[in-house]
Amino acid sequence: GEDVEQSLFLSVREGDSSVINCTYTDSSSTYLYWYKQEPGAGLQLLTYIFSNMDMKQDQRLTVLLNKKDKHLSLRIADTQTGDSAIYFCAETGAGNMLTFGGGTRLMVKP
Amino acid sequence: DVKVTQSSRYLVKRTGEKVFLECVQDMDHENMFWYRQDPGLGLRLIYFSYDVKMKEKGDIPEGYSVSREKKERFSLILESASTNQTSMYLCASSYQGGAFFGQGTRLTVV
């Protein structure tokens, strides 16, 4: 079946940039997403990118998509302590079904 | 704003009880999902529904059933709760631009 993989953990200092990476296997993916989950909360949709785009910028967030390598990344500029959370990438293939990665825990040190 | 509301934040039930988890969305989305989230296992899809009265099994449907009698409401049913169903349960509704999640229900089965 389809697979979405992420590294488990990333630690950065406040003010630095964070880059969270994700790889996926489904070549028919139409949309790719980044979600943020703070402790004890549900998932919040941060941003998404259509599969025919290679970059999308939204304030401090930049999403890069390399469709050839099936690689998605989320860059957070000027990372703040409030950005500490688990970040999930997800993709939709046939049938609009979402497949999630295991999540990357971002820790921002002051 | 899109709203996905789960009926309870926290539930404690006894082994063998029948448990209903309710989810309501207000955006007329056709697709709705139930996931469970466990440490180290990420998000796993239990069931999803793409229309009223339509349902499909996800990755881990055993021990669960669902009901979608109205478009806005998707219920997850644990026919006979067991301790291995202690988990965080997340409901989502989606369109092509992304899925929106409820706040989650933390279910403990004792």
Short mmCIF file of C-alpha atoms in Angstrom, two decimals, chain A residues 31 33 35 37 40-43 45 48 88 95-102, chain B residues 9 31 33 35 37 42-43 45 48 90 95-103:
data_model
loop_
_atom_site.label_atom_id
_atom_site.label_comp_id
_atom_site.label_asym_id
_atom_site.label_seq_id
_atom_site.Cartn_x
_atom_site.Cartn_y
_atom_site.Cartn_z
CA TYR A 31 -2.72 17.01 -2.84
CA TYR A 33 -0.63 18.49 3.28
CA TYR A 35 -0.70 19.36 9.75
CA GLN A 37 -0.68 18.87 16.42
CA GLY A 40 -3.60 17.21 23.81
CA ALA A 41 -5.17 18.76 20.71
CA GLY A 42 -6.47 17.60 17.36
CA LEU A 43 -4.72 18.15 14.04
CA LEU A 45 -4.27 21.99 8.78
CA TYR A 48 -1.32 22.18 1.40
CA PHE A 88 2.34 15.38 10.06
CA GLY A 95 -10.72 8.27 -3.58
CA ASN A 96 -9.65 11.32 -1.56
CA MET A 97 -8.35 9.05 1.19
CA LEU A 98 -5.68 10.63 3.36
CA THR A 99 -2.50 8.73 4.19
CA PHE A 100 -0.43 10.19 7.03
CA GLY A 101 3.20 9.99 7.93
CA GLY A 102 4.12 9.05 11.49
CA ARG B 9 -12.94 15.21 25.08
CA ASN B 31 -15.97 12.55 3.20
CA PHE B 33 -13.04 9.72 8.71
CA TYR B 35 -8.66 7.66 13.09
CA GLN B 37 -3.69 7.78 17.39
CA GLY B 42 0.96 7.51 14.29
CA LEU B 43 -2.52 7.95 12.88
CA LEU B 45 -7.55 4.93 9.73
CA PHE B 48 -14.24 6.36 6.39
CA LEU B 90 -9.82 11.70 15.91
CA TYR B 95 -12.70 18.18 0.71
CA GLN B 96 -9.88 18.39 -1.81
CA GLY B 97 -8.19 21.30 -0.04
CA GLY B 98 -7.58 19.30 3.11
CA ALA B 99 -9.16 17.53 6.02
CA PHE B 100 -10.33 19.28 9.15
CA PHE B 101 -10.09 17.50 12.45
CA GLY B 102 -12.08 17.52 15.62
CA GLN B 103 -10.36 18.09 18.95
#
